[in-house]
């Protein structure tokens, strides 16, 4: 083999050695995403469940003043006319109410509600909403001339 042939064989080896050296000197890659710790969101004050709540209250279709008289002020209230969202935070249970006004001067009425247990594990006796849910009537809204029933 000639001297120029030996140089040609060494060139790829030298190139590989140079690249390997550069890679070895490179810093470890930095993470692309910054870790963010979750923040606690205040759900509002926890209020005791209303003791005076009659059995089998039909809440769907009830006007806002009726709900306020029954449950008091919500722990969270958001308005996005013509809709409103009210949250009642009870021990181990959250009640979400969605109200809607049929017109600009109409009284908002409950169109949907949902109970959410704040107890992380469901099981016998652990659902914080069981007693509250049992006090509400799940039938559809009353006819407009009926008004809310209790």
mmCIF file with all atom_site columns, C-alpha atoms in Angstrom:
data_model
loop_
_atom_site.group_PDB
_atom_site.id
_atom_site.type_symbol
_atom_site.label_atom_id
_atom_site.label_alt_id
_atom_site.label_comp_id
_atom_site.label_asym_id
_atom_site.label_entity_id
_atom_site.label_seq_id
_atom_site.pdbx_PDB_ins_code
_atom_site.Cartn_x
_atom_site.Cartn_y
_atom_site.Cartn_z
_atom_site.occupancy
_atom_site.B_iso_or_equiv
_atom_site.pdbx_formal_charge
_atom_site.auth_seq_id
_atom_site.auth_comp_id
_atom_site.auth_asym_id
_atom_site.auth_atom_id
_atom_site.pdbx_PDB_model_num
ATOM 1   C CA . UNK A 1 1   ? 0.000   0.000  0.000  1.00 0.00 ? 1   UNK A CA 1
ATOM 2   C CA . UNK A 1 2   ? 1.289   3.460  -0.846 1.00 0.00 ? 2   UNK A CA 1
ATOM 3   C CA . UNK A 1 3   ? 1.758   6.351  1.546  1.00 0.00 ? 3   UNK A CA 1
ATOM 4   C CA . UNK A 1 4   ? -1.172  8.223  0.005  1.00 0.00 ? 4   UNK A CA 1
ATOM 5   C CA . UNK A 1 5   ? -3.401  5.105  0.430  1.00 0.00 ? 5   UNK A CA 1
ATOM 6   C CA . UNK A 1 6   ? -2.594  4.914  4.152  1.00 0.00 ? 6   UNK A CA 1
ATOM 7   C CA . UNK A 1 7   ? -3.527  8.577  4.558  1.00 0.00 ? 7   UNK A CA 1
ATOM 8   C CA . UNK A 1 8   ? -6.913  7.993  2.927  1.00 0.00 ? 8   UNK A CA 1
ATOM 9   C CA . UNK A 1 9   ? -7.699  5.190  5.435  1.00 0.00 ? 9   UNK A CA 1
ATOM 10  C CA . UNK A 1 10  ? -6.670  7.321  8.386  1.00 0.00 ? 10  UNK A CA 1
ATOM 11  C CA . UNK A 1 11  ? -8.867  10.263 7.388  1.00 0.00 ? 11  UNK A CA 1
ATOM 12  C CA . UNK A 1 12  ? -12.224 8.583  8.293  1.00 0.00 ? 12  UNK A CA 1
ATOM 13  C CA . UNK A 1 13  ? -10.741 7.299  11.569 1.00 0.00 ? 13  UNK A CA 1
ATOM 14  C CA . UNK A 1 14  ? -9.511  10.770 12.493 1.00 0.00 ? 14  UNK A CA 1
ATOM 15  C CA . UNK A 1 15  ? -12.894 12.249 11.593 1.00 0.00 ? 15  UNK A CA 1
ATOM 16  C CA . UNK A 1 16  ? -14.707 9.717  13.809 1.00 0.00 ? 16  UNK A CA 1
ATOM 17  C CA . UNK A 1 17  ? -12.277 10.412 16.680 1.00 0.00 ? 17  UNK A CA 1
ATOM 18  C CA . UNK A 1 18  ? -12.802 14.183 16.333 1.00 0.00 ? 18  UNK A CA 1
ATOM 19  C CA . UNK A 1 19  ? -16.610 13.870 16.344 1.00 0.00 ? 19  UNK A CA 1
ATOM 20  C CA . UNK A 1 20  ? -16.465 11.522 19.354 1.00 0.00 ? 20  UNK A CA 1
ATOM 21  C CA . UNK A 1 21  ? -14.308 14.055 21.192 1.00 0.00 ? 21  UNK A CA 1
ATOM 22  C CA . UNK A 1 22  ? -16.756 16.872 20.470 1.00 0.00 ? 22  UNK A CA 1
ATOM 23  C CA . UNK A 1 23  ? -19.719 14.788 21.611 1.00 0.00 ? 23  UNK A CA 1
ATOM 24  C CA . UNK A 1 24  ? -17.922 13.904 24.852 1.00 0.00 ? 24  UNK A CA 1
ATOM 25  C CA . UNK A 1 25  ? -17.367 17.611 25.589 1.00 0.00 ? 25  UNK A CA 1
ATOM 26  C CA . UNK A 1 26  ? -21.004 18.574 25.013 1.00 0.00 ? 26  UNK A CA 1
ATOM 27  C CA . UNK A 1 27  ? -23.158 19.411 28.039 1.00 0.00 ? 27  UNK A CA 1
ATOM 28  C CA . UNK A 1 28  ? -26.129 17.278 28.997 1.00 0.00 ? 28  UNK A CA 1
ATOM 29  C CA . UNK A 1 29  ? -29.336 18.468 27.334 1.00 0.00 ? 29  UNK A CA 1
ATOM 30  C CA . UNK A 1 30  ? -31.451 20.815 29.422 1.00 0.00 ? 30  UNK A CA 1
ATOM 31  C CA . UNK A 1 31  ? -35.094 19.884 30.026 1.00 0.00 ? 31  UNK A CA 1
ATOM 32  C CA . UNK A 1 32  ? -37.450 21.610 27.624 1.00 0.00 ? 32  UNK A CA 1
ATOM 33  C CA . UNK A 1 33  ? -40.303 21.904 30.111 1.00 0.00 ? 33  UNK A CA 1
ATOM 34  C CA . UNK A 1 34  ? -40.049 23.665 33.436 1.00 0.00 ? 34  UNK A CA 1
ATOM 35  C CA . UNK A 1 35  ? -41.604 21.722 36.305 1.00 0.00 ? 35  UNK A CA 1
ATOM 36  C CA . UNK A 1 36  ? -44.464 23.637 37.877 1.00 0.00 ? 36  UNK A CA 1
ATOM 37  C CA . UNK A 1 37  ? -45.903 22.632 41.219 1.00 0.00 ? 37  UNK A CA 1
ATOM 38  C CA . UNK A 1 38  ? -49.714 22.564 41.336 1.00 0.00 ? 38  UNK A CA 1
ATOM 39  C CA . UNK A 1 39  ? -51.355 25.409 43.198 1.00 0.00 ? 39  UNK A CA 1
ATOM 40  C CA . UNK A 1 40  ? -54.269 24.931 45.537 1.00 0.00 ? 40  UNK A CA 1
ATOM 41  C CA . UNK A 1 41  ? -57.405 26.611 44.234 1.00 0.00 ? 41  UNK A CA 1
ATOM 42  C CA . UNK A 1 42  ? -59.671 28.070 46.867 1.00 0.00 ? 42  UNK A CA 1
ATOM 43  C CA . UNK A 1 43  ? -63.144 26.624 46.329 1.00 0.00 ? 43  UNK A CA 1
ATOM 44  C CA . UNK A 1 44  ? -64.679 29.207 48.620 1.00 0.00 ? 44  UNK A CA 1
ATOM 45  C CA . UNK A 1 45  ? -65.875 28.861 52.168 1.00 0.00 ? 45  UNK A CA 1
ATOM 46  C CA . UNK A 1 46  ? -67.281 25.531 53.290 1.00 0.00 ? 46  UNK A CA 1
ATOM 47  C CA . UNK A 1 47  ? -70.743 25.969 54.742 1.00 0.00 ? 47  UNK A CA 1
ATOM 48  C CA . UNK A 1 48  ? -72.747 23.410 56.704 1.00 0.00 ? 48  UNK A CA 1
ATOM 49  C CA . UNK A 1 49  ? -75.471 21.601 54.797 1.00 0.00 ? 49  UNK A CA 1
ATOM 50  C CA . UNK A 1 50  ? -78.805 23.339 55.330 1.00 0.00 ? 50  UNK A CA 1
ATOM 51  C CA . UNK A 1 51  ? -80.756 21.596 58.104 1.00 0.00 ? 51  UNK A CA 1
ATOM 52  C CA . UNK A 1 52  ? -84.073 23.171 57.130 1.00 0.00 ? 52  UNK A CA 1
ATOM 53  C CA . UNK A 1 53  ? -84.023 21.724 53.616 1.00 0.00 ? 53  UNK A CA 1
ATOM 54  C CA . UNK A 1 54  ? -87.339 19.936 53.082 1.00 0.00 ? 54  UNK A CA 1
ATOM 55  C CA . UNK A 1 55  ? -87.286 16.436 51.594 1.00 0.00 ? 55  UNK A CA 1
ATOM 56  C CA . UNK A 1 56  ? -87.465 15.975 47.822 1.00 0.00 ? 56  UNK A CA 1
ATOM 57  C CA . UNK A 1 57  ? -86.959 19.603 46.763 1.00 0.00 ? 57  UNK A CA 1
ATOM 58  C CA . UNK A 1 58  ? -87.409 20.076 43.026 1.00 0.00 ? 58  UNK A CA 1
ATOM 59  C CA . UNK A 1 59  ? -84.600 22.501 42.216 1.00 0.00 ? 59  UNK A CA 1
ATOM 60  C CA . UNK A 1 60  ? -84.670 22.398 38.398 1.00 0.00 ? 60  UNK A CA 1
ATOM 61  C CA . UNK A 1 61  ? -86.834 25.295 37.255 1.00 0.00 ? 61  UNK A CA 1
ATOM 62  C CA . UNK A 1 62  ? -86.537 27.125 40.573 1.00 0.00 ? 62  UNK A CA 1
ATOM 63  C CA . UNK A 1 63  ? -85.918 30.888 40.337 1.00 0.00 ? 63  UNK A CA 1
ATOM 64  C CA . UNK A 1 64  ? -82.775 32.387 41.867 1.00 0.00 ? 64  UNK A CA 1
ATOM 65  C CA . UNK A 1 65  ? -84.534 33.973 44.892 1.00 0.00 ? 65  UNK A CA 1
ATOM 66  C CA . UNK A 1 66  ? -86.056 30.586 45.808 1.00 0.00 ? 66  UNK A CA 1
ATOM 67  C CA . UNK A 1 67  ? -82.595 28.959 45.732 1.00 0.00 ? 67  UNK A CA 1
ATOM 68  C CA . UNK A 1 68  ? -81.081 31.788 47.792 1.00 0.00 ? 68  UNK A CA 1
ATOM 69  C CA . UNK A 1 69  ? -83.836 31.394 50.386 1.00 0.00 ? 69  UNK A CA 1
ATOM 70  C CA . UNK A 1 70  ? -83.292 27.648 50.477 1.00 0.00 ? 70  UNK A CA 1
ATOM 71  C CA . UNK A 1 71  ? -79.486 27.371 50.418 1.00 0.00 ? 71  UNK A CA 1
ATOM 72  C CA . UNK A 1 72  ? -78.230 30.893 51.161 1.00 0.00 ? 72  UNK A CA 1
ATOM 73  C CA . UNK A 1 73  ? -75.457 32.651 49.269 1.00 0.00 ? 73  UNK A CA 1
ATOM 74  C CA . UNK A 1 74  ? -73.277 30.390 47.097 1.00 0.00 ? 74  UNK A CA 1
ATOM 75  C CA . UNK A 1 75  ? -69.586 30.089 47.920 1.00 0.00 ? 75  UNK A CA 1
ATOM 76  C CA . UNK A 1 76  ? -68.792 30.954 44.290 1.00 0.00 ? 76  UNK A CA 1
ATOM 77  C CA . UNK A 1 77  ? -70.902 32.831 41.765 1.00 0.00 ? 77  UNK A CA 1
ATOM 78  C CA . UNK A 1 78  ? -69.988 33.532 38.142 1.00 0.00 ? 78  UNK A CA 1
ATOM 79  C CA . UNK A 1 79  ? -72.096 35.531 35.722 1.00 0.00 ? 79  UNK A CA 1
ATOM 80  C CA . UNK A 1 80  ? -71.896 35.331 31.965 1.00 0.00 ? 80  UNK A CA 1
ATOM 81  C CA . UNK A 1 81  ? -75.304 36.699 30.913 1.00 0.00 ? 81  UNK A CA 1
ATOM 82  C CA . UNK A 1 82  ? -77.720 35.175 30.300 1.00 0.00 ? 82  UNK A CA 1
ATOM 83  C CA . UNK A 1 83  ? -76.159 32.266 32.241 1.00 0.00 ? 83  UNK A CA 1
ATOM 84  C CA . UNK A 1 84  ? -74.926 32.006 35.824 1.00 0.00 ? 84  UNK A CA 1
ATOM 85  C CA . UNK A 1 85  ? -72.920 29.362 37.682 1.00 0.00 ? 85  UNK A CA 1
ATOM 86  C CA . UNK A 1 86  ? -73.331 28.942 41.433 1.00 0.00 ? 86  UNK A CA 1
ATOM 87  C CA . UNK A 1 87  ? -71.228 26.634 43.604 1.00 0.00 ? 87  UNK A CA 1
ATOM 88  C CA . UNK A 1 88  ? -72.211 25.564 47.096 1.00 0.00 ? 88  UNK A CA 1
ATOM 89  C CA . UNK A 1 89  ? -69.370 23.949 49.027 1.00 0.00 ? 89  UNK A CA 1
ATOM 90  C CA . UNK A 1 90  ? -70.612 21.724 51.837 1.00 0.00 ? 90  UNK A CA 1
ATOM 91  C CA . UNK A 1 91  ? -68.528 19.331 53.966 1.00 0.00 ? 91  UNK A CA 1
ATOM 92  C CA . UNK A 1 92  ? -67.499 16.449 51.656 1.00 0.00 ? 92  UNK A CA 1
ATOM 93  C CA . UNK A 1 93  ? -69.807 17.640 48.858 1.00 0.00 ? 93  UNK A CA 1
ATOM 94  C CA . UNK A 1 94  ? -70.045 20.360 46.239 1.00 0.00 ? 94  UNK A CA 1
ATOM 95  C CA . UNK A 1 95  ? -73.289 21.385 44.557 1.00 0.00 ? 95  UNK A CA 1
ATOM 96  C CA . UNK A 1 96  ? -72.980 23.049 41.141 1.00 0.00 ? 96  UNK A CA 1
ATOM 97  C CA . UNK A 1 97  ? -76.008 24.982 39.879 1.00 0.00 ? 97  UNK A CA 1
ATOM 98  C CA . UNK A 1 98  ? -76.408 26.363 36.380 1.00 0.00 ? 98  UNK A CA 1
ATOM 99  C CA . UNK A 1 99  ? -79.012 29.093 35.976 1.00 0.00 ? 99  UNK A CA 1
ATOM 100 C CA . UNK A 1 100 ? -80.283 30.695 32.798 1.00 0.00 ? 100 UNK A CA 1
ATOM 101 C CA . UNK A 1 101 ? -82.451 33.769 32.191 1.00 0.00 ? 101 UNK A CA 1
ATOM 102 C CA . UNK A 1 102 ? -84.852 33.516 29.250 1.00 0.00 ? 102 UNK A CA 1
ATOM 103 C CA . UNK A 1 103 ? -84.666 37.230 28.515 1.00 0.00 ? 103 UNK A CA 1
ATOM 104 C CA . UNK A 1 104 ? -82.797 40.395 29.513 1.00 0.00 ? 104 UNK A CA 1
ATOM 105 C CA . UNK A 1 105 ? -85.272 41.152 32.327 1.00 0.00 ? 105 UNK A CA 1
ATOM 106 C CA . UNK A 1 106 ? -86.182 37.573 33.237 1.00 0.00 ? 106 UNK A CA 1
ATOM 107 C CA . UNK A 1 107 ? -85.271 36.021 36.570 1.00 0.00 ? 107 UNK A CA 1
ATOM 108 C CA . UNK A 1 108 ? -82.567 33.335 36.178 1.00 0.00 ? 108 UNK A CA 1
ATOM 109 C CA . UNK A 1 109 ? -83.831 29.797 36.831 1.00 0.00 ? 109 UNK A CA 1
ATOM 110 C CA . UNK A 1 110 ? -81.957 26.575 37.574 1.00 0.00 ? 110 UNK A CA 1
ATOM 111 C CA . UNK A 1 111 ? -81.614 24.542 34.379 1.00 0.00 ? 111 UNK A CA 1
ATOM 112 C CA . UNK A 1 112 ? -79.123 21.930 35.629 1.00 0.00 ? 112 UNK A CA 1
ATOM 113 C CA . UNK A 1 113 ? -77.471 20.869 38.865 1.00 0.00 ? 113 UNK A CA 1
ATOM 114 C CA . UNK A 1 114 ? -74.810 18.349 39.810 1.00 0.00 ? 114 UNK A CA 1
ATOM 115 C CA . UNK A 1 115 ? -73.418 17.012 43.068 1.00 0.00 ? 115 UNK A CA 1
ATOM 116 C CA . UNK A 1 116 ? -69.704 16.248 43.293 1.00 0.00 ? 116 UNK A CA 1
ATOM 117 C CA . UNK A 1 117 ? -68.230 14.366 46.221 1.00 0.00 ? 117 UNK A CA 1
ATOM 118 C CA . UNK A 1 118 ? -65.023 15.851 47.594 1.00 0.00 ? 118 UNK A CA 1
ATOM 119 C CA . UNK A 1 119 ? -64.137 12.553 49.284 1.00 0.00 ? 119 UNK A CA 1
ATOM 120 C CA . UNK A 1 120 ? -61.346 11.001 47.180 1.00 0.00 ? 120 UNK A CA 1
ATOM 121 C CA . UNK A 1 121 ? -62.479 7.375  47.562 1.00 0.00 ? 121 UNK A CA 1
ATOM 122 C CA . UNK A 1 122 ? -66.028 6.259  46.887 1.00 0.00 ? 122 UNK A CA 1
ATOM 123 C CA . UNK A 1 123 ? -67.575 3.482  48.891 1.00 0.00 ? 123 UNK A CA 1
ATOM 124 C CA . UNK A 1 124 ? -70.272 2.688  51.388 1.00 0.00 ? 124 UNK A CA 1
ATOM 125 C CA . UNK A 1 125 ? -70.719 5.684  53.660 1.00 0.00 ? 125 UNK A CA 1
ATOM 126 C CA . UNK A 1 126 ? -67.937 7.648  51.992 1.00 0.00 ? 126 UNK A CA 1
ATOM 127 C CA . UNK A 1 127 ? -69.905 9.567  49.378 1.00 0.00 ? 127 UNK A CA 1
ATOM 128 C CA . UNK A 1 128 ? -70.279 12.985 50.948 1.00 0.00 ? 128 UNK A CA 1
ATOM 129 C CA . UNK A 1 129 ? -73.155 13.878 48.609 1.00 0.00 ? 129 UNK A CA 1
ATOM 130 C CA . UNK A 1 130 ? -75.393 10.882 49.290 1.00 0.00 ? 130 UNK A CA 1
ATOM 131 C CA . UNK A 1 131 ? -77.516 12.577 51.972 1.00 0.00 ? 131 UNK A CA 1
ATOM 132 C CA . UNK A 1 132 ? -77.741 15.865 50.077 1.00 0.00 ? 132 UNK A CA 1
ATOM 133 C CA . UNK A 1 133 ? -78.639 14.157 46.793 1.00 0.00 ? 133 UNK A CA 1
ATOM 134 C CA . UNK A 1 134 ? -81.419 12.212 48.517 1.00 0.00 ? 134 UNK A CA 1
ATOM 135 C CA . UNK A 1 135 ? -83.073 15.507 49.533 1.00 0.00 ? 135 UNK A CA 1
ATOM 136 C CA . UNK A 1 136 ? -83.500 16.668 45.926 1.00 0.00 ? 136 UNK A CA 1
ATOM 137 C CA . UNK A 1 137 ? -86.174 15.609 43.446 1.00 0.00 ? 137 UNK A CA 1
ATOM 138 C CA . UNK A 1 138 ? -84.668 14.473 40.152 1.00 0.00 ? 138 UNK A CA 1
ATOM 139 C CA . UNK A 1 139 ? -87.806 15.037 38.071 1.00 0.00 ? 139 UNK A CA 1
ATOM 140 C CA . UNK A 1 140 ? -87.859 17.564 35.258 1.00 0.00 ? 140 UNK A CA 1
ATOM 141 C CA . UNK A 1 141 ? -88.653 21.222 35.791 1.00 0.00 ? 141 UNK A CA 1
ATOM 142 C CA . UNK A 1 142 ? -92.191 22.178 36.763 1.00 0.00 ? 142 UNK A CA 1
ATOM 143 C CA . UNK A 1 143 ? -94.461 23.744 34.202 1.00 0.00 ? 143 UNK A CA 1
ATOM 144 C CA . UNK A 1 144 ? -94.066 27.549 34.061 1.00 0.00 ? 144 UNK A CA 1
ATOM 145 C CA . UNK A 1 145 ? -97.349 28.191 35.902 1.00 0.00 ? 145 UNK A CA 1
ATOM 146 C CA . UNK A 1 146 ? -96.556 25.662 38.684 1.00 0.00 ? 146 UNK A CA 1
ATOM 147 C CA . UNK A 1 147 ? -93.483 27.306 40.174 1.00 0.00 ? 147 UNK A CA 1
ATOM 148 C CA . UNK A 1 148 ? -90.992 25.341 42.264 1.00 0.00 ? 148 UNK A CA 1
ATOM 149 C CA . UNK A 1 149 ? -92.272 22.575 44.476 1.00 0.00 ? 149 UNK A CA 1
ATOM 150 C CA . UNK A 1 150 ? -91.005 21.573 47.858 1.00 0.00 ? 150 UNK A CA 1
#
